[in-house]
Amino acid sequence: MTPAAADNPELLFVPLGGAGEIGMNLNLYGYGPPGDETWVMVDLGVTFADGSLPGVDIILPDPEFIVERRDKLAGLVLTHAHEDHIGAVQYLWQQLKCPVYATPFTLSVLRRKLSENGFEGDMEINEVPLSGKFSIGPFNMELITLTHSIPEPNAIAIKTPAGTVMHTGDWKFDPDPVIGPVADEEALKRFGDEGVLAIVCDSTNVFTPGTSGSEADILDNLTALIAECRGKVAVACFATNVARLETIAAAAAANGRDVVLAGRSLRRITDAARENGYLEDVPAFLDEADAGFLPDDKVLIICTGSQGEPRAALARIAAGDHRHISLGEGDTVIFSSRVIPGNEPAISGLQDALVRRGVELITAKDHMIHVSGHPARDELARMYQHVRPKIAVPVHGEHRHLVEHTELALQCQVPSAFTVENGSVLRLGPDAPAIIDHVPAGRLALDGNRVVPIGGETVRGRIRAMWNGFAVLSVPLEADGRVGDIPVSTSGLFDDEDDPVLDTVRLAVREALAKLSAKALRDDELVAETARIAARRAFREALDKRPVTRIHLIRKN
Ligand SMILES: [Zn+2]
Ligand SMILES: [Zn+2]
């Protein structure tokens, strides 16, 4: 590096997750001489698998780029406690080993996750108060309280000598958020007055006109709907939406119903909330086991599983195998949640199962019983008026959201806007902003208790075996070249393990090996591969399937 370059520190933005998808947010800011930047990470989240990977529920961003530079990673700041922002910390932090910064509620949730997973790390955790200021390496941070669908959502103003970045995190402008203060728009304006180089902003609802609505608007509707119910009422919502839990509890109280929580994540979140002074006016929630002791018209059950998650409380209730809670004729389930794109089939199946039991459904399609936690277009425009950045960088959206948001930012008089993707290296300053490079940015899968690459043999082999079946042939080879009995075990190919096709396959292997010379028969690899090809061909001809085929060669002397 030339001394001149060393004198010219740059400010970089590199998303490794969350740009081109709604989920697994991982944002990096780098400041320093080119090639020798100090880095800070904002958020480290997961996304939920779509079912295309057998046995995998959780997907994580591949942190390889920053793991290679982890001696230059000065810290990780968590904007709020949603899974797509903190969910990967427990799986990836061991590779990063940097100090972690977050507000009290977010840390309460994080600590519970770490302890539930038997995490014995030596994590340096720094609790930052709301509106707190702190420094990480060359970055001077200031938190700005916004509103969202979880307590303590923060934007982070990141001040560097090259300029200030406003990283919004997830947000909306809710005039009455039920829990926590309204968004600190004065702070946003103050930063706008001082001058903001770039905004990195939530794109989730860029296609929604107007405003996102207020959490407080839900209370009257829920109260009125519950008043008409005669039997048990269950309300499904996102466990992390503490304001919604308070709203539902208030609607229940107005109708003389006690509230039972069904779902472990609800207990975890409400404990974290009470620990930090939220839900103070809400009476203690009852346990699942209490549900059966209350008259039907005196109970309201808040449950997880609004997205049709198969292991969540509502799915078990719908299947009739919940230990403590049953719903049937005369009971009502209210979905106080949106349908996350991709979850439609699971939700339809769940709702069918409930209706089959005689349960009445109420959803946000017909009643105003859910508001989004993300900004609609008018709120985005208001954010741009407050902050007046020179550069807009939409994130937290699929590609079409980012493109649309880029357009909107330009309409809002932002001089330049960039549609980035995971791995883009965007130079924000001091020279003209530009995407100057692309670094590796992939996905990892949580498979059981291991994190494995999505393109790796564990996942690919699982998919191959799932589609094609699996066969293992043990081939005993005598010293004189004779082949003994060939045991075959298969999975996913036959209903009858003595299927005659297996004899055809055995015969094909014998015939192929019989053609090998004495010299070739001494070559283990050649023998095994010859047997494998013969077996696969025989399977294909008999079944029109190409099972994953393995040979165990056993030499007998
Ligand atoms: Zn998010
Ligand atoms: Zn969020």
Short mmCIF file of N, CA and C in Angstrom, two decimals, residues 273-398:
data_model
loop_
_atom_site.label_atom_id
_atom_site.label_comp_id
_atom_site.label_asym_id
_atom_site.label_seq_id
_atom_site.Cartn_x
_atom_site.Cartn_y
_atom_site.Cartn_z
N ALA A 273 -39.49 -9.11 28.84
CA ALA A 273 -40.18 -7.82 28.85
C ALA A 273 -40.38 -7.33 30.29
N ARG A 274 -40.87 -8.22 31.17
CA ARG A 274 -41.13 -7.80 32.56
C ARG A 274 -39.83 -7.43 33.26
N GLU A 275 -38.77 -8.17 32.94
CA GLU A 275 -37.46 -7.89 33.51
C GLU A 275 -37.03 -6.44 33.22
N ASN A 276 -37.51 -5.89 32.11
CA ASN A 276 -37.11 -4.55 31.71
C ASN A 276 -38.21 -3.51 31.89
N GLY A 277 -39.21 -3.85 32.71
CA GLY A 277 -40.22 -2.86 33.06
C GLY A 277 -41.36 -2.74 32.07
N TYR A 278 -41.44 -3.63 31.08
CA TYR A 278 -42.59 -3.62 30.17
C TYR A 278 -43.69 -4.52 30.74
N LEU A 279 -44.90 -4.36 30.25
CA LEU A 279 -46.05 -5.16 30.69
C LEU A 279 -46.36 -4.97 32.17
N GLU A 280 -45.92 -3.83 32.72
CA GLU A 280 -46.07 -3.62 34.17
C GLU A 280 -47.53 -3.61 34.61
N ASP A 281 -48.41 -3.06 33.74
CA ASP A 281 -49.82 -2.94 34.12
C ASP A 281 -50.62 -4.17 33.72
N VAL A 282 -49.95 -5.17 33.16
CA VAL A 282 -50.66 -6.36 32.71
C VAL A 282 -50.57 -7.41 33.81
N PRO A 283 -51.72 -7.97 34.26
CA PRO A 283 -51.66 -9.01 35.29
C PRO A 283 -50.86 -10.21 34.80
N ALA A 284 -50.32 -10.96 35.74
CA ALA A 284 -49.49 -12.13 35.37
C ALA A 284 -50.28 -13.06 34.46
N PHE A 285 -49.62 -13.58 33.45
CA PHE A 285 -50.27 -14.54 32.55
C PHE A 285 -50.33 -15.91 33.22
N LEU A 286 -51.35 -16.66 32.87
CA LEU A 286 -51.48 -18.01 33.43
C LEU A 286 -50.74 -19.01 32.55
N ASP A 287 -50.43 -20.16 33.15
CA ASP A 287 -49.74 -21.21 32.41
C ASP A 287 -50.73 -22.07 31.64
N GLU A 288 -50.19 -22.77 30.65
CA GLU A 288 -51.01 -23.65 29.81
C GLU A 288 -51.88 -24.59 30.64
N ALA A 289 -51.27 -25.09 31.71
CA ALA A 289 -51.97 -26.10 32.52
C ALA A 289 -53.22 -25.52 33.19
N ASP A 290 -53.28 -24.17 33.33
CA ASP A 290 -54.44 -23.55 33.98
C ASP A 290 -55.65 -23.45 33.05
N ALA A 291 -55.42 -23.59 31.74
CA ALA A 291 -56.48 -23.31 30.76
C ALA A 291 -57.72 -24.16 31.03
N GLY A 292 -57.51 -25.44 31.38
CA GLY A 292 -58.61 -26.37 31.54
C GLY A 292 -59.49 -26.08 32.74
N PHE A 293 -58.98 -25.28 33.70
CA PHE A 293 -59.74 -25.03 34.93
C PHE A 293 -60.64 -23.81 34.85
N LEU A 294 -60.55 -23.08 33.73
CA LEU A 294 -61.35 -21.86 33.58
C LEU A 294 -62.57 -22.15 32.71
N PRO A 295 -63.72 -21.49 33.01
CA PRO A 295 -64.87 -21.63 32.12
C PRO A 295 -64.49 -21.12 30.72
N ASP A 296 -65.10 -21.74 29.69
CA ASP A 296 -64.74 -21.40 28.31
C ASP A 296 -64.82 -19.90 28.04
N ASP A 297 -65.85 -19.25 28.59
CA ASP A 297 -66.03 -17.82 28.25
C ASP A 297 -65.25 -16.91 29.20
N LYS A 298 -64.34 -17.51 29.97
CA LYS A 298 -63.50 -16.70 30.87
C LYS A 298 -62.02 -16.85 30.54
N VAL A 299 -61.73 -17.46 29.40
CA VAL A 299 -60.32 -17.69 29.08
C VAL A 299 -59.99 -17.16 27.68
N LEU A 300 -58.79 -16.62 27.58
CA LEU A 300 -58.24 -16.24 26.29
C LEU A 300 -56.81 -16.78 26.24
N ILE A 301 -56.52 -17.51 25.17
CA ILE A 301 -55.21 -18.16 25.06
C ILE A 301 -54.41 -17.42 24.00
N ILE A 302 -53.26 -16.88 24.39
CA ILE A 302 -52.35 -16.31 23.39
C ILE A 302 -51.41 -17.43 22.99
N CYS A 303 -51.31 -17.67 21.68
CA CYS A 303 -50.44 -18.79 21.28
C CYS A 303 -49.54 -18.42 20.13
N THR A 304 -48.45 -19.16 20.04
CA THR A 304 -47.52 -19.02 18.92
C THR A 304 -47.99 -19.91 17.79
N GLY A 305 -47.43 -19.70 16.60
CA GLY A 305 -47.73 -20.58 15.48
C GLY A 305 -48.63 -19.97 14.43
N SER A 306 -48.70 -18.64 14.38
CA SER A 306 -49.57 -17.97 13.40
C SER A 306 -49.12 -18.24 11.97
N GLN A 307 -47.88 -18.68 11.77
CA GLN A 307 -47.38 -18.93 10.42
C GLN A 307 -47.48 -20.42 10.05
N GLY A 308 -48.17 -21.19 10.88
CA GLY A 308 -48.34 -22.61 10.57
C GLY A 308 -47.13 -23.45 10.96
N GLU A 309 -46.24 -22.90 11.80
CA GLU A 309 -45.06 -23.66 12.22
C GLU A 309 -45.52 -24.97 12.87
N PRO A 310 -45.03 -26.11 12.39
CA PRO A 310 -45.59 -27.40 12.81
C PRO A 310 -45.38 -27.72 14.29
N ARG A 311 -44.33 -27.18 14.92
CA ARG A 311 -44.09 -27.53 16.31
C ARG A 311 -44.67 -26.51 17.28
N ALA A 312 -45.28 -25.44 16.76
CA ALA A 312 -45.78 -24.39 17.64
C ALA A 312 -47.10 -24.81 18.28
N ALA A 313 -47.49 -24.06 19.32
CA ALA A 313 -48.67 -24.42 20.12
C ALA A 313 -49.92 -24.55 19.26
N LEU A 314 -50.16 -23.60 18.36
CA LEU A 314 -51.42 -23.61 17.62
C LEU A 314 -51.52 -24.85 16.72
N ALA A 315 -50.42 -25.27 16.14
CA ALA A 315 -50.44 -26.47 15.29
C ALA A 315 -50.81 -27.70 16.12
N ARG A 316 -50.28 -27.75 17.34
CA ARG A 316 -50.59 -28.90 18.20
C ARG A 316 -52.05 -28.86 18.67
N ILE A 317 -52.55 -27.66 18.93
CA ILE A 317 -53.96 -27.53 19.30
C ILE A 317 -54.83 -27.97 18.13
N ALA A 318 -54.46 -27.53 16.92
CA ALA A 318 -55.26 -27.87 15.72
C ALA A 318 -55.24 -29.37 15.47
N ALA A 319 -54.11 -30.02 15.80
CA ALA A 319 -54.00 -31.46 15.58
C ALA A 319 -54.63 -32.24 16.73
N GLY A 320 -55.09 -31.55 17.76
CA GLY A 320 -55.73 -32.22 18.89
C GLY A 320 -54.75 -32.91 19.80
N ASP A 321 -53.46 -32.57 19.72
CA ASP A 321 -52.52 -33.25 20.62
C ASP A 321 -51.74 -32.28 21.51
N HIS A 322 -52.40 -31.17 21.88
CA HIS A 322 -51.79 -30.31 22.89
C HIS A 322 -52.14 -30.86 24.27
N ARG A 323 -51.17 -30.89 25.14
CA ARG A 323 -51.35 -31.52 26.46
C ARG A 323 -52.46 -30.88 27.28
N HIS A 324 -52.57 -29.54 27.20
CA HIS A 324 -53.49 -28.86 28.11
C HIS A 324 -54.64 -28.14 27.44
N ILE A 325 -54.52 -27.85 26.15
CA ILE A 325 -55.50 -26.98 25.52
C ILE A 325 -56.18 -27.70 24.37
N SER A 326 -57.52 -27.65 24.38
CA SER A 326 -58.26 -28.19 23.24
C SER A 326 -59.27 -27.14 22.79
N LEU A 327 -59.47 -27.08 21.48
CA LEU A 327 -60.45 -26.17 20.91
C LEU A 327 -61.40 -26.97 20.04
N GLY A 328 -62.65 -26.53 19.98
CA GLY A 328 -63.63 -27.22 19.14
C GLY A 328 -64.81 -26.32 18.85
N GLU A 329 -65.97 -26.97 18.63
CA GLU A 329 -67.22 -26.28 18.31
C GLU A 329 -67.47 -25.12 19.28
N GLY A 330 -67.75 -23.94 18.75
CA GLY A 330 -68.08 -22.79 19.60
C GLY A 330 -66.87 -21.95 20.00
N ASP A 331 -65.67 -22.46 19.71
CA ASP A 331 -64.46 -21.70 20.05
C ASP A 331 -63.99 -20.88 18.84
N THR A 332 -63.13 -19.90 19.12
CA THR A 332 -62.70 -18.97 18.07
C THR A 332 -61.18 -18.83 18.10
N VAL A 333 -60.55 -18.81 16.92
CA VAL A 333 -59.13 -18.48 16.82
C VAL A 333 -58.98 -17.21 16.01
N ILE A 334 -58.31 -16.23 16.60
CA ILE A 334 -58.08 -14.94 15.94
C ILE A 334 -56.61 -14.89 15.51
N PHE A 335 -56.38 -14.68 14.21
CA PHE A 335 -55.00 -14.53 13.72
C PHE A 335 -54.66 -13.03 13.71
N SER A 336 -53.95 -12.58 14.76
CA SER A 336 -53.57 -11.17 14.84
C SER A 336 -52.16 -11.04 14.28
N SER A 337 -52.02 -11.34 13.00
CA SER A 337 -50.70 -11.43 12.39
C SER A 337 -50.87 -11.37 10.89
N ARG A 338 -49.78 -11.12 10.19
CA ARG A 338 -49.86 -11.15 8.74
C ARG A 338 -49.38 -12.51 8.25
N VAL A 339 -49.63 -12.79 6.98
CA VAL A 339 -49.11 -14.00 6.35
C VAL A 339 -47.75 -13.65 5.77
N ILE A 340 -46.70 -14.24 6.29
CA ILE A 340 -45.38 -14.01 5.71
C ILE A 340 -45.31 -14.77 4.39
N PRO A 341 -44.94 -14.05 3.29
CA PRO A 341 -44.92 -14.73 1.99
C PRO A 341 -44.13 -16.04 2.05
N GLY A 342 -44.67 -17.07 1.46
CA GLY A 342 -44.04 -18.39 1.48
C GLY A 342 -44.70 -19.32 2.48
N ASN A 343 -45.42 -18.73 3.47
CA ASN A 343 -46.03 -19.57 4.51
C ASN A 343 -47.48 -19.92 4.20
N GLU A 344 -48.00 -19.50 3.03
CA GLU A 344 -49.42 -19.69 2.74
C GLU A 344 -49.86 -21.16 2.86
N PRO A 345 -49.11 -22.11 2.28
CA PRO A 345 -49.59 -23.51 2.37
C PRO A 345 -49.68 -24.00 3.81
N ALA A 346 -48.68 -23.68 4.62
CA ALA A 346 -48.68 -24.13 6.01
C ALA A 346 -49.85 -23.51 6.77
N ILE A 347 -50.11 -22.23 6.51
CA ILE A 347 -51.20 -21.54 7.23
C ILE A 347 -52.55 -22.11 6.77
N SER A 348 -52.71 -22.36 5.47
CA SER A 348 -53.96 -22.94 4.98
C SER A 348 -54.22 -24.28 5.64
N GLY A 349 -53.19 -25.11 5.72
CA GLY A 349 -53.35 -26.42 6.34
C GLY A 349 -53.77 -26.30 7.79
N LEU A 350 -53.15 -25.36 8.50
CA LEU A 350 -53.47 -25.13 9.90
C LEU A 350 -54.92 -24.66 10.06
N GLN A 351 -55.32 -23.71 9.21
CA GLN A 351 -56.68 -23.16 9.33
C GLN A 351 -57.72 -24.22 8.97
N ASP A 352 -57.42 -25.04 7.98
CA ASP A 352 -58.32 -26.16 7.64
C ASP A 352 -58.52 -27.09 8.84
N ALA A 353 -57.39 -27.40 9.48
CA ALA A 353 -57.46 -28.33 10.61
C ALA A 353 -58.32 -27.74 11.73
N LEU A 354 -58.22 -26.42 11.94
CA LEU A 354 -59.02 -25.78 12.99
C LEU A 354 -60.50 -25.80 12.62
N VAL A 355 -60.79 -25.46 11.36
CA VAL A 355 -62.19 -25.43 10.92
C VAL A 355 -62.80 -26.82 11.01
N ARG A 356 -61.99 -27.85 10.69
CA ARG A 356 -62.48 -29.23 10.78
C ARG A 356 -62.90 -29.56 12.22
N ARG A 357 -62.28 -28.94 13.19
CA ARG A 357 -62.67 -29.16 14.59
C ARG A 357 -63.88 -28.33 14.98
N GLY A 358 -64.38 -27.49 14.06
CA GLY A 358 -65.55 -26.66 14.37
C GLY A 358 -65.19 -25.28 14.88
N VAL A 359 -63.91 -24.94 14.80
CA VAL A 359 -63.45 -23.63 15.32
C VAL A 359 -63.77 -22.54 14.30
N GLU A 360 -64.17 -21.38 14.80
CA GLU A 360 -64.40 -20.23 13.92
C GLU A 360 -63.11 -19.42 13.79
N LEU A 361 -62.81 -18.96 12.57
CA LEU A 361 -61.57 -18.22 12.34
C LEU A 361 -61.86 -16.74 12.12
N ILE A 362 -61.00 -15.90 12.67
CA ILE A 362 -61.04 -14.47 12.38
C ILE A 362 -59.62 -14.08 11.97
N THR A 363 -59.46 -13.47 10.79
CA THR A 363 -58.11 -13.14 10.33
C THR A 363 -58.03 -11.65 9.98
N ALA A 364 -56.77 -11.21 9.80
CA ALA A 364 -56.52 -9.81 9.48
C ALA A 364 -57.02 -9.45 8.08
N LYS A 365 -57.42 -10.48 7.30
CA LYS A 365 -57.96 -10.21 5.97
C LYS A 365 -59.31 -9.50 6.08
N ASP A 366 -60.08 -9.85 7.10
CA ASP A 366 -61.44 -9.32 7.23
C ASP A 366 -61.58 -8.25 8.31
N HIS A 367 -60.60 -8.17 9.21
CA HIS A 367 -60.73 -7.25 10.34
C HIS A 367 -59.40 -6.56 10.59
N MET A 368 -59.45 -5.32 11.09
CA MET A 368 -58.21 -4.58 11.36
C MET A 368 -57.67 -5.04 12.72
N ILE A 369 -56.97 -6.18 12.69
CA ILE A 369 -56.46 -6.73 13.95
C ILE A 369 -54.95 -6.98 13.85
N HIS A 370 -54.32 -6.35 12.85
CA HIS A 370 -52.87 -6.43 12.76
C HIS A 370 -52.36 -5.18 12.05
N VAL A 371 -51.25 -4.63 12.54
CA VAL A 371 -50.55 -3.60 11.75
C VAL A 371 -49.11 -4.05 11.59
N SER A 372 -48.52 -3.64 10.48
CA SER A 372 -47.13 -4.00 10.22
C SER A 372 -46.19 -3.15 11.07
N GLY A 373 -45.02 -3.67 11.34
CA GLY A 373 -44.00 -2.93 12.08
C GLY A 373 -43.03 -2.18 11.18
N HIS A 374 -43.31 -2.15 9.89
CA HIS A 374 -42.35 -1.55 8.96
C HIS A 374 -42.97 -0.35 8.24
N PRO A 375 -42.14 0.57 7.80
CA PRO A 375 -42.67 1.82 7.24
C PRO A 375 -43.27 1.65 5.85
N ALA A 376 -44.47 2.22 5.66
CA ALA A 376 -45.04 2.34 4.33
C ALA A 376 -44.46 3.59 3.66
N ARG A 377 -44.87 3.84 2.43
CA ARG A 377 -44.18 4.85 1.60
C ARG A 377 -44.18 6.25 2.22
N ASP A 378 -45.31 6.66 2.82
CA ASP A 378 -45.33 8.02 3.39
C ASP A 378 -44.35 8.15 4.55
N GLU A 379 -44.20 7.06 5.31
CA GLU A 379 -43.26 7.10 6.43
C GLU A 379 -41.81 7.15 5.91
N LEU A 380 -41.54 6.40 4.84
CA LEU A 380 -40.19 6.44 4.25
C LEU A 380 -39.89 7.87 3.78
N ALA A 381 -40.88 8.50 3.12
CA ALA A 381 -40.67 9.86 2.62
C ALA A 381 -40.38 10.80 3.80
N ARG A 382 -41.11 10.60 4.92
CA ARG A 382 -40.90 11.46 6.09
C ARG A 382 -39.49 11.25 6.65
N MET A 383 -39.03 10.00 6.68
CA MET A 383 -37.67 9.72 7.14
C MET A 383 -36.65 10.47 6.27
N TYR A 384 -36.86 10.46 4.95
CA TYR A 384 -35.91 11.17 4.07
C TYR A 384 -35.96 12.67 4.30
N GLN A 385 -37.17 13.20 4.61
CA GLN A 385 -37.26 14.64 4.91
C GLN A 385 -36.49 14.99 6.18
N HIS A 386 -36.56 14.12 7.18
CA HIS A 386 -35.85 14.39 8.43
C HIS A 386 -34.34 14.30 8.23
N VAL A 387 -33.89 13.22 7.60
CA VAL A 387 -32.46 12.88 7.62
C VAL A 387 -31.69 13.55 6.48
N ARG A 388 -32.37 13.76 5.35
CA ARG A 388 -31.76 14.43 4.18
C ARG A 388 -30.36 13.88 3.85
N PRO A 389 -30.25 12.58 3.63
CA PRO A 389 -28.93 12.00 3.35
C PRO A 389 -28.46 12.31 1.93
N LYS A 390 -27.14 12.23 1.72
CA LYS A 390 -26.61 12.38 0.36
C LYS A 390 -26.75 11.06 -0.42
N ILE A 391 -26.74 9.95 0.33
CA ILE A 391 -26.77 8.63 -0.31
C ILE A 391 -27.84 7.79 0.38
N ALA A 392 -28.64 7.07 -0.41
CA ALA A 392 -29.60 6.13 0.18
C ALA A 392 -29.20 4.71 -0.20
N VAL A 393 -29.23 3.82 0.78
CA VAL A 393 -28.90 2.42 0.53
C VAL A 393 -30.04 1.56 1.11
N PRO A 394 -31.01 1.18 0.28
CA PRO A 394 -32.08 0.32 0.77
C PRO A 394 -31.56 -1.08 1.12
N VAL A 395 -31.99 -1.59 2.27
CA VAL A 395 -31.70 -2.98 2.67
C VAL A 395 -33.00 -3.57 3.22
N HIS A 396 -32.90 -4.76 3.83
CA HIS A 396 -34.06 -5.41 4.45
C HIS A 396 -35.21 -5.51 3.46
N GLY A 397 -34.91 -6.14 2.30
CA GLY A 397 -35.93 -6.35 1.29
C GLY A 397 -35.44 -7.33 0.26
N GLU A 398 -36.41 -7.92 -0.45
CA GLU A 398 -36.04 -8.72 -1.61
C GLU A 398 -35.61 -7.75 -2.71
#
